[in-house]
XYZ file of C-alpha atoms in Angstrom:
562
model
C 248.490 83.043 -1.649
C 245.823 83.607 1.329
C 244.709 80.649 2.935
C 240.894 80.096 2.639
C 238.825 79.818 5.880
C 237.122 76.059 6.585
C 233.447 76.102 7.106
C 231.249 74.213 9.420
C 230.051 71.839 6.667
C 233.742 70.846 5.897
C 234.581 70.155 9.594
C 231.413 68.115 9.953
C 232.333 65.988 6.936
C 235.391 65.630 7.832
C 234.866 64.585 11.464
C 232.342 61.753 9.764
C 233.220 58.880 7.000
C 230.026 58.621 6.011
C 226.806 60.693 6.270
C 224.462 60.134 8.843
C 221.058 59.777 7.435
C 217.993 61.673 8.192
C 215.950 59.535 10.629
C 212.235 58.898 9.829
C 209.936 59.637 12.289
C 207.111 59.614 10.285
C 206.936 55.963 10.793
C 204.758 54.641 13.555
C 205.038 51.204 15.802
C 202.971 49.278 17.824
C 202.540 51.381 21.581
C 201.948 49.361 24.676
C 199.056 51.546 25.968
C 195.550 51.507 25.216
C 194.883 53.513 22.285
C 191.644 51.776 21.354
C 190.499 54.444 23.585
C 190.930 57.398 22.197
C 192.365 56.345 18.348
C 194.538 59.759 17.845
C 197.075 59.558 21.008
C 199.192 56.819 19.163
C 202.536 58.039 19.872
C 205.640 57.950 17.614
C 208.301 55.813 18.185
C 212.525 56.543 17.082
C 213.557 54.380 15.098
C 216.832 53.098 16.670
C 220.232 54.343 15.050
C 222.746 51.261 14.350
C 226.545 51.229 16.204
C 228.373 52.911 13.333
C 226.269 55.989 13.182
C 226.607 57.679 16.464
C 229.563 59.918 15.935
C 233.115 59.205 17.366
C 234.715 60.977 19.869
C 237.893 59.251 20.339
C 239.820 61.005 17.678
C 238.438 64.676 17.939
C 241.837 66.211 18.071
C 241.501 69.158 20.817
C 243.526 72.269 20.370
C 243.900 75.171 21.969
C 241.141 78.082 21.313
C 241.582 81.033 20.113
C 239.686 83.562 18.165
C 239.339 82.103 15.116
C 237.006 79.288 16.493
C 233.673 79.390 14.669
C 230.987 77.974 16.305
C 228.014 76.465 14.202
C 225.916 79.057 13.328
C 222.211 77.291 11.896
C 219.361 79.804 9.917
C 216.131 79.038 12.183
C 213.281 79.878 10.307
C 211.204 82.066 13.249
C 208.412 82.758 11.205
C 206.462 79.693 12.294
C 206.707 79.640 15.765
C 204.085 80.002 18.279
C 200.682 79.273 18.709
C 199.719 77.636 15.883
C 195.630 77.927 15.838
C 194.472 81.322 14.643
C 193.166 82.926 17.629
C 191.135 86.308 18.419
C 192.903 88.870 20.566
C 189.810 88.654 22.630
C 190.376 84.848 23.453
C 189.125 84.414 27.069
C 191.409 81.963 29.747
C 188.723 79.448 28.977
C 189.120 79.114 25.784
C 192.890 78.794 25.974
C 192.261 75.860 28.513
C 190.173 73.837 26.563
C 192.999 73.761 23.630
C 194.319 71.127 25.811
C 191.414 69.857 28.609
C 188.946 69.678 26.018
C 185.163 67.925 26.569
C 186.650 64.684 24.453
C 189.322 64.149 26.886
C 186.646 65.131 29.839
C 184.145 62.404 28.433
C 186.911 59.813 28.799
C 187.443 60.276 32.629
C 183.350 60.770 33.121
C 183.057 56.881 31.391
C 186.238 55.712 32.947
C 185.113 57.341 36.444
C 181.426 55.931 36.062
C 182.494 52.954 35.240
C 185.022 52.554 38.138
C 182.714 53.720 40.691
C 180.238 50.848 39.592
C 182.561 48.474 40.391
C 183.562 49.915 43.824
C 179.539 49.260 44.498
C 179.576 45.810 44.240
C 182.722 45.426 46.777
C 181.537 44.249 50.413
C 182.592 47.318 52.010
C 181.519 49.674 49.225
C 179.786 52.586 52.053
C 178.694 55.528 50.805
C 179.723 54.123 47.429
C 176.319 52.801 46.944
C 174.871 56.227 47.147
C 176.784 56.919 44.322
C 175.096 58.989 41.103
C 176.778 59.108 37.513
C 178.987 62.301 37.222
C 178.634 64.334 33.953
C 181.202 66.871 31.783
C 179.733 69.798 33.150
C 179.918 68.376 37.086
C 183.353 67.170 36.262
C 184.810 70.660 35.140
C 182.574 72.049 38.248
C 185.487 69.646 40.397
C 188.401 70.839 38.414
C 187.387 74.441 39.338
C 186.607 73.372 42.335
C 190.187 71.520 43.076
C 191.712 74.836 41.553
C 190.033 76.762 44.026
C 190.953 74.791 46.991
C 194.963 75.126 44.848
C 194.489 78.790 46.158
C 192.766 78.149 49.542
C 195.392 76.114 51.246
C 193.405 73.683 54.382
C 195.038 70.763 55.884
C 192.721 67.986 54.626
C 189.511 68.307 52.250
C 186.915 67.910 54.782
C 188.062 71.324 56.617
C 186.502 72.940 53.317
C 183.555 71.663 54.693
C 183.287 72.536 58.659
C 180.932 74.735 60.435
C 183.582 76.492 62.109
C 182.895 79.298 61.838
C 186.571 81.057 62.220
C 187.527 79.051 59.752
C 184.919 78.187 57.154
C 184.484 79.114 53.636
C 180.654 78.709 52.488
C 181.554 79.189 48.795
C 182.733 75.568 48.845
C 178.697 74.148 49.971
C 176.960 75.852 47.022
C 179.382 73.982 44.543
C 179.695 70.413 46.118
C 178.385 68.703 49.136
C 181.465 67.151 51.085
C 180.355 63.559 50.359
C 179.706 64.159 46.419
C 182.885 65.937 46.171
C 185.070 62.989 47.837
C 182.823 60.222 46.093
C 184.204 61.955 42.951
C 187.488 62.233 44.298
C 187.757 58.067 45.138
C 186.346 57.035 41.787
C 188.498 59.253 39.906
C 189.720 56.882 37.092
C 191.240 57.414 33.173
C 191.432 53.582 32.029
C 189.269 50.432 32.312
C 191.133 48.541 34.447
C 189.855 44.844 32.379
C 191.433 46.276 29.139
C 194.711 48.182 30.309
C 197.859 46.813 29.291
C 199.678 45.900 33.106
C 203.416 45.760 31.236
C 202.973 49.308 31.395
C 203.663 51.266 34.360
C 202.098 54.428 33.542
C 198.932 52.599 31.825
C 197.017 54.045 34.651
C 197.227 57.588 33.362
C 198.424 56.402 29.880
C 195.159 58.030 28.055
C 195.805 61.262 29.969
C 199.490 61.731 29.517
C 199.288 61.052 25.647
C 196.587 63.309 24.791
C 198.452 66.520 26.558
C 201.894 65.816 24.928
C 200.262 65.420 21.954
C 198.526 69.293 22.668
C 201.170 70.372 23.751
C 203.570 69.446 20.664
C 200.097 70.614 18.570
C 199.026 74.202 19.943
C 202.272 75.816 20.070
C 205.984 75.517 17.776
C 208.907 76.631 19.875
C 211.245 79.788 19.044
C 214.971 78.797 18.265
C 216.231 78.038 21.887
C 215.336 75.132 23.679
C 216.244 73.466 27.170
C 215.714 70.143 28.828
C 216.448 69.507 32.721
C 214.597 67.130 35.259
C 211.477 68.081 37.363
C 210.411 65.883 40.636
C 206.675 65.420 41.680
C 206.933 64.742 45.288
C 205.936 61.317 46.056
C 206.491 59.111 49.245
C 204.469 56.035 49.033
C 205.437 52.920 47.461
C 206.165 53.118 43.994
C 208.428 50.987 41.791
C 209.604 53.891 39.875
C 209.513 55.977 43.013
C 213.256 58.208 42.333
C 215.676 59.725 45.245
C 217.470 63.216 44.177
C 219.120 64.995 46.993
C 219.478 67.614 45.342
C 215.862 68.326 44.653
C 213.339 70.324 47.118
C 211.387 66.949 47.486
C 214.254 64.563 47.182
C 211.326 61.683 46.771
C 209.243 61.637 44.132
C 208.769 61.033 40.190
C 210.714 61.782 38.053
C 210.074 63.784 34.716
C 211.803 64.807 31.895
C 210.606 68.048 30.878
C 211.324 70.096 27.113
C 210.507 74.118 27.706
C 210.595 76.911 25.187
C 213.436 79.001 26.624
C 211.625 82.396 25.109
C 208.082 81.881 26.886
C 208.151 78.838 28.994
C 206.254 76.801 27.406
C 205.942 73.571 28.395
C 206.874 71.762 24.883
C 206.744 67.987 26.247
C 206.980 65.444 29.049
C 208.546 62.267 29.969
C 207.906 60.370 33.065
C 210.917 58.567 33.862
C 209.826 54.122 34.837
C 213.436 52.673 35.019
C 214.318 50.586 31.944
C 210.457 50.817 30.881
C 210.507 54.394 30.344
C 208.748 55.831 27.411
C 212.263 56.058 24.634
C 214.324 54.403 22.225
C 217.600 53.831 23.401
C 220.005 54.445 21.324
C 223.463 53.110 21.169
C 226.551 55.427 21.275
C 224.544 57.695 23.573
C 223.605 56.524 26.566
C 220.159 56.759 28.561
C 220.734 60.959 28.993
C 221.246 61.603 25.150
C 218.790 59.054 24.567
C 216.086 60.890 26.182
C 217.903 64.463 24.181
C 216.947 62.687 20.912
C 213.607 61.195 21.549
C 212.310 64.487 23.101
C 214.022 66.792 20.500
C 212.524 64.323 17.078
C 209.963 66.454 16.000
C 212.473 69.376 15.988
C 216.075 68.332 14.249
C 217.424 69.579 11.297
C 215.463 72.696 11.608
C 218.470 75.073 13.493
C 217.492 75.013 17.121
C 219.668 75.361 19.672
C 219.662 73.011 23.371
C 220.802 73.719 26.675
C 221.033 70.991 29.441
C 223.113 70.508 32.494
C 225.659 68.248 32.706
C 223.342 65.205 33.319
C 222.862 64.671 29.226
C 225.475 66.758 27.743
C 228.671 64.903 26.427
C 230.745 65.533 22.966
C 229.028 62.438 21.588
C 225.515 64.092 21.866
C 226.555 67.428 20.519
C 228.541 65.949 17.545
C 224.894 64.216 16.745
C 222.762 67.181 17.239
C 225.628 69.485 15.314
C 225.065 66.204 11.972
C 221.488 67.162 12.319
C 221.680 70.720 12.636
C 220.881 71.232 16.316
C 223.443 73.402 18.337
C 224.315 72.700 22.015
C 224.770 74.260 25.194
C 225.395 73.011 28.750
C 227.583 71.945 31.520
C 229.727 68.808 31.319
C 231.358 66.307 33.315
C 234.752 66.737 33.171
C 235.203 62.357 32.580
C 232.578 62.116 30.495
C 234.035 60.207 26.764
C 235.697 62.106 24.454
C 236.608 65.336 26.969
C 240.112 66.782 26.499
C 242.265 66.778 29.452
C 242.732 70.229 31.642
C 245.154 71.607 33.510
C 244.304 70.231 37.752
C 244.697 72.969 39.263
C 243.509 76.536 38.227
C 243.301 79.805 40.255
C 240.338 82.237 40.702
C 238.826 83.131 37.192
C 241.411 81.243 35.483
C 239.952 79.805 31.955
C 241.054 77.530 29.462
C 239.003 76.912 26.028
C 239.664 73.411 24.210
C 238.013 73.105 20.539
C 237.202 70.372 17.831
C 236.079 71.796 14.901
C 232.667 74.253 16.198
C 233.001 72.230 19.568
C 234.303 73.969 22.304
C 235.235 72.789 25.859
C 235.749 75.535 28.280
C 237.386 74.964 31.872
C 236.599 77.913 34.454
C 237.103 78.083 37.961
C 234.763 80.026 39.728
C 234.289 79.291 43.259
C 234.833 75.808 42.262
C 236.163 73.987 38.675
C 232.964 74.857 36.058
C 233.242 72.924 32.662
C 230.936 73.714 29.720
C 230.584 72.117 26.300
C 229.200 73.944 23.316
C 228.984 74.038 19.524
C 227.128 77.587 19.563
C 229.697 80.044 21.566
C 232.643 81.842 20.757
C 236.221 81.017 22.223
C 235.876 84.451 24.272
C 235.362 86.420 27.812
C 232.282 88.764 27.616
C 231.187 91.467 30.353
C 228.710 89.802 32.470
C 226.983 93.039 33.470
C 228.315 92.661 37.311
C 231.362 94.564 39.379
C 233.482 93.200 41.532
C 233.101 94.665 44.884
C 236.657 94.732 45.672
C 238.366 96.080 42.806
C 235.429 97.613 40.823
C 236.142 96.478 37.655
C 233.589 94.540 35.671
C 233.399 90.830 36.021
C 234.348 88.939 33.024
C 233.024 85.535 32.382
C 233.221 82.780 29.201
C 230.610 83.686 26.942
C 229.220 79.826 26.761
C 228.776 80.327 30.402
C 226.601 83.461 30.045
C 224.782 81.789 27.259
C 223.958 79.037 29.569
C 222.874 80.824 32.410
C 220.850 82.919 30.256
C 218.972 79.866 28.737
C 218.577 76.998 31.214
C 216.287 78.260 33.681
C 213.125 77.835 31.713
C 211.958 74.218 33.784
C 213.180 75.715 37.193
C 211.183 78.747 36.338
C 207.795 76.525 35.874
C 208.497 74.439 38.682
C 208.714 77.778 40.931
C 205.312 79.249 39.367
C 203.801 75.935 40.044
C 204.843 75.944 43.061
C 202.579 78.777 44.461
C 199.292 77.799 42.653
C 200.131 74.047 42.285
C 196.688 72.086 42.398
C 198.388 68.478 43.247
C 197.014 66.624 47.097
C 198.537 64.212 49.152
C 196.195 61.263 47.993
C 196.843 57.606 48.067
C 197.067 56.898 44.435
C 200.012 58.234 42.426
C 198.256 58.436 38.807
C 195.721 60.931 40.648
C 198.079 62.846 41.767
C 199.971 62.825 38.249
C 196.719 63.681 36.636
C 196.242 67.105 38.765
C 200.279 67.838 37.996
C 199.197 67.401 34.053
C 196.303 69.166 34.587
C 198.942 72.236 36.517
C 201.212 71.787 32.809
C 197.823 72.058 30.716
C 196.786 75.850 32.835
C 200.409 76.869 32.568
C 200.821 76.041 29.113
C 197.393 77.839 28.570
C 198.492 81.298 30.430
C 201.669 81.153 28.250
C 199.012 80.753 24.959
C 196.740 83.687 26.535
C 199.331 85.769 27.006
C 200.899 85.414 23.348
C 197.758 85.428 22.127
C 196.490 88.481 24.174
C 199.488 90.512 24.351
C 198.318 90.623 28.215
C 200.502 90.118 31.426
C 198.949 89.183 34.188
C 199.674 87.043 37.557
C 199.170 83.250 37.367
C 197.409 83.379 39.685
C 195.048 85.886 38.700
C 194.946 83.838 35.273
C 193.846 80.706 37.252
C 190.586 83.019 39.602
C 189.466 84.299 35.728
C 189.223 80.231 34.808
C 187.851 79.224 37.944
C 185.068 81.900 37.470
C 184.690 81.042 33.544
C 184.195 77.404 34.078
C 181.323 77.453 36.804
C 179.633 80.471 34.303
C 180.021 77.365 31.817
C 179.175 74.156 33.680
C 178.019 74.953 37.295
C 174.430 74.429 38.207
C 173.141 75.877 41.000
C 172.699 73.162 44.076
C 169.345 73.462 46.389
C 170.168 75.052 49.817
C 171.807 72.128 52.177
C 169.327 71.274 54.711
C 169.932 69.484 58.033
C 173.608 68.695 58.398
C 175.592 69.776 61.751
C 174.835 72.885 63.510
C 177.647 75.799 63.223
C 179.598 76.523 66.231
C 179.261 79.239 68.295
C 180.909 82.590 66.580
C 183.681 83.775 69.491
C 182.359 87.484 69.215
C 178.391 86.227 69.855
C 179.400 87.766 73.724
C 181.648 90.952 72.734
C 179.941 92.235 69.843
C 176.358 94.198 69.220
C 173.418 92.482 68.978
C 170.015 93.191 68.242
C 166.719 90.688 67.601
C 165.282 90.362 64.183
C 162.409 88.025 62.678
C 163.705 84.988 61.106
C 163.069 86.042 56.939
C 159.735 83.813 55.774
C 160.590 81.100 53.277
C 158.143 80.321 50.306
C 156.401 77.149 52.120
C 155.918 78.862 55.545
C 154.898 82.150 54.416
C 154.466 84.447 57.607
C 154.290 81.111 60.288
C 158.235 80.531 59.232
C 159.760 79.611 62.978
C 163.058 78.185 63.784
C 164.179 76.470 66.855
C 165.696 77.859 69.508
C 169.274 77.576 70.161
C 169.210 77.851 73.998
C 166.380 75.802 74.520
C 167.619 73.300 72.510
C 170.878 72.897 74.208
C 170.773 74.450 77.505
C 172.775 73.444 80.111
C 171.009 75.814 83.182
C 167.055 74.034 82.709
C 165.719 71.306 80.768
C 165.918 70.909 77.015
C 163.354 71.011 74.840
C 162.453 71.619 70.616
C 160.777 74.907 71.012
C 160.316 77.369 67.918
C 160.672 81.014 67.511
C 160.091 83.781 64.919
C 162.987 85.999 65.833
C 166.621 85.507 65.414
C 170.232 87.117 65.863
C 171.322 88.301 62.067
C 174.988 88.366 62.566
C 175.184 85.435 64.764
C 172.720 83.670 61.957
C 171.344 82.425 64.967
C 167.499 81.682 66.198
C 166.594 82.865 69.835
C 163.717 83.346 71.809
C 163.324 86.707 72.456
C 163.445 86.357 76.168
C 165.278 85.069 78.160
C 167.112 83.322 75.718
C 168.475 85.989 73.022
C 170.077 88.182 76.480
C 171.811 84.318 77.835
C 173.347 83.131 74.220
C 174.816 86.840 74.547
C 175.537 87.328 77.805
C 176.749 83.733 79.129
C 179.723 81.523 78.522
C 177.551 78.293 79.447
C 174.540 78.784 79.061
């Protein structure tokens, strides 16, 4: 009599007594942040999963692998995925922006920003505070394009976008903002009343923010079958009590997030920002503070066949065993202690494997350059061809197929944090919600190119994607400011003595008519004869420059000092 194969459901029941029930998420708590605010960014809370239901791993019974191991093979539905509102081909970049910064959320910083910068008036030493004028919606998306801008034209502090040097100045920056508007904005910037905010919160200074874009971002788009988690640091050096250290990281200081990305597009699918034991999960016991974070970030999306990859910060048998019950496969690397990992041989030569399973869970033990363990309920118990040739021998380099999968997959947050990297609109400032709030704002464009780009069928640069916003926005919001008037003169231009030069009358204005003079440059700052305010109709053009026709226009030209 042949023997009948065992199927995945068998194994699963019976690696479990009983079965796990399907957790509710539809139920909703009471949230420590402000949502009297802005009613629809109440945030759903896990309900926490007793002891006896978090799978054991004592007892697995490893074996040996061979190929008869079946890995759990879910049906994902595919159909459903992607951007979810029905869009026209001919969406524009602005439109797919405001799917996430839209004039609601904008209104909420204006009253929060007004409100703030009232309150910085009636301090002692409030300055040019007092001068202060209520900002609108349409001036405040005029300083997100304007901070996007400045994302692309990298200076060393925000005043240079400002100077009158004149090897060094950009005048597009003047007819947007004046340099004391645009920093008055940037020091009242505010997103919560600061009499109402809950302080057990550490993030309830960008609470209103951070809820309304992972709620978007869950919203406008449904991720494709794979799915990968990994860590992302925003660099931060001041003093901050959730302030993390990861050598490992570019930054190595900074804070932390926890970031979910659609492997398929990069899509940013949702964000934690990681405050220490306050930190926005359920923790659940059986799986630690890493597979808590898994199952809190992965609710919305269980039982529906997706498949994870992480690294080996989160992965461990117990976690898989829990996605497997609620049919979620797994992919990642492991630590070779972690609970419930079979023993391997110690020491293992140069491409040397060894494959462990469980049921669909397989542990796999390659050395590489160095000892590589992976843990997966999706791969088969085989080598695959991993497209490269040795340069020795010539043959074709053969690796465990859970490792190809995972390098394959896991790159998705690394990939963002690279793109980001280039166009990034984030300043050194000296509060750490503001610079959170531009990093949010960087994940709200992002996520919007991905949308365009589904949407559109279109591939084009990031940053090309971001100079098409920028110019949308100000066509939408920007009003035209009155010429500046006084203000420090420019410097000299280094070519005034090298170059051509040729006198031309200063162009009339509409109050002077044909009598429009300007003051001489040389008279009013010689250094060879006595100073005085004395006006003149003709000018050097390319110097932008008014001279007296003699002797002044031939000594700005001809003389160092003059």
């Amino acid at each position: 009599m042949a023997r009948r194969g065992i199927t995945v459901e068998e194994v699963v029941n019976m690696m479990f007594d009983d079965e796990v029930p399907i957790l509710d998420f539809s139920s909703e708590s009471e949230s420590d942040s402000d949502d009297d605010l802005i009613p629809q960014l109440v945030e759903e809370v896990l309900v926490p999963i007793p002891q006896d239901e978090v799978p054991p791993v004592n007892e697995l019974g490893w074996q040996f692998a061979n190929s008869d191991h079946r890995p759990c093979d879910f049906v994902f539905e595919a159909s459903g995925s992607g951007v979810q509102p029905e869009l026209p081909s001919t969406v524009t970049e602005y439109d797919c922006f405001k799917l996430f910064i839209s004039d609601e959320l904008v209104g909420h910083v204006v009253e929060e920003t007004n409100t703030f910068a009232e309150e910085l008036k009636q301090r002692s030493e409030a300055g040019k505070m007092e001068r202060w004028v209520g900002t609108t919606v349409a001036e405040f998306f005029t300083f997100i394009a304007t901070v996007l801008i400045m994302a692309v034209v990298r200076k060393k502090s925000l005043k240079e976008y400002w100077t009158t040097n004149c090897m060094y100045q950009t005048p597009f920056f003047k007819t947007l903002f004046s340099q004391d508007r645009f920093l008055l904005i940037m020091r009242a910037l505010h997103f919560i009343n600061n009499t109402t905010m809950n302080r057990l919160d550490p993030l309830a200074k960008i609470r209103p923010i951070l809820s309304s874009l992972t709620l978007k971002f869950r919203e406008v788009f449904v991720p494709f079958k794979n799915l990968c988690i990994d860590e992302s640091l925003l660099l931060w050096k001041g003093r901050l009590a959730f302030r993390q250290y990861i050598p490992s990281k570019r930054h190595r200081f900074g804070i932390k997030f926890f970031i979910l990305c659609d492997v398929l597009t990069g899509y940013v699918q949702d964000l934690v920002i990681y405050t220490g034991s306050t930190t926005d999960i359920v923790n659940i016991d059986g799986l630690g503070v890493s597979g808590s974070v898994v199952v809190n970030m992965l609710k919305p999306y269980l039982e529906k066949g997706h498949a994870l990859f992480t690294d080996n910060w989160y992965s461990s048998p117990t976690l898989f065993l829990y996605l497997m019950k609620h049919r979620t496969g797994a992919c990642g690397t492991v630590r070779a202690k972690r609970k419930g990992m079979p023993e391997f041989r110690k020491k293992m030569k140069k491409d040397e494997v060894e494959m462990k399973c469980a049921g669909p869970l397989l542990a796999v033990k390659w050395h590489d350059k160095r000892d590589v363990h992976v843990l997966s309920t999706i791969s088969s118990a085989s080598m695959a061809d991993s497209g490269k040739v040795d340069f020795n021998t010539g043959e074709h380099k053969m690796k465990p197929s859970c490792v190809l999968d995972y390098n394959k997959n896991m790159g998705a947050v690394d990939r963002f944090d690279m793109r980001n990297s280039f166009v990034e609109c984030t300043r050194k400032t000296m509060k750490w919600y503001k610079k959170i709030f531009f990093h949010l704002v960087d994940c709200a464009i992002h996520n919007a190119y991905i949308v365009h780009q589904q949407v559109t069928g279109q591939v084009i640069r990031p940053q090309a994607f971001r100079e098409n916003l920028v110019r949308q926005l100000l066509e939408h919001h920007h009003t035209p400011r009155n010429a500046p008037t006084g203000g420090r003169p420019s410097l000299d231009t280094p070519l005034r003595i090298k170059a051509r030069h040729f006198p031309s009358e200063v162009p009339q204005t509409a109050a002077q008519g044909n009598s429009t003079r300007r003051h001489c440059r040389v008279c009013l700052h010689s250094s060879r004869r006595p100073r005085q305010r004395k006006l003149t109709r003709f000018f050097c053009a390319p110097c932008d420059t008014a001279l007296c026709a003699v002797p002044c226009f031939e000594e700005f030209h001809t003389l160092k000092n003059y």
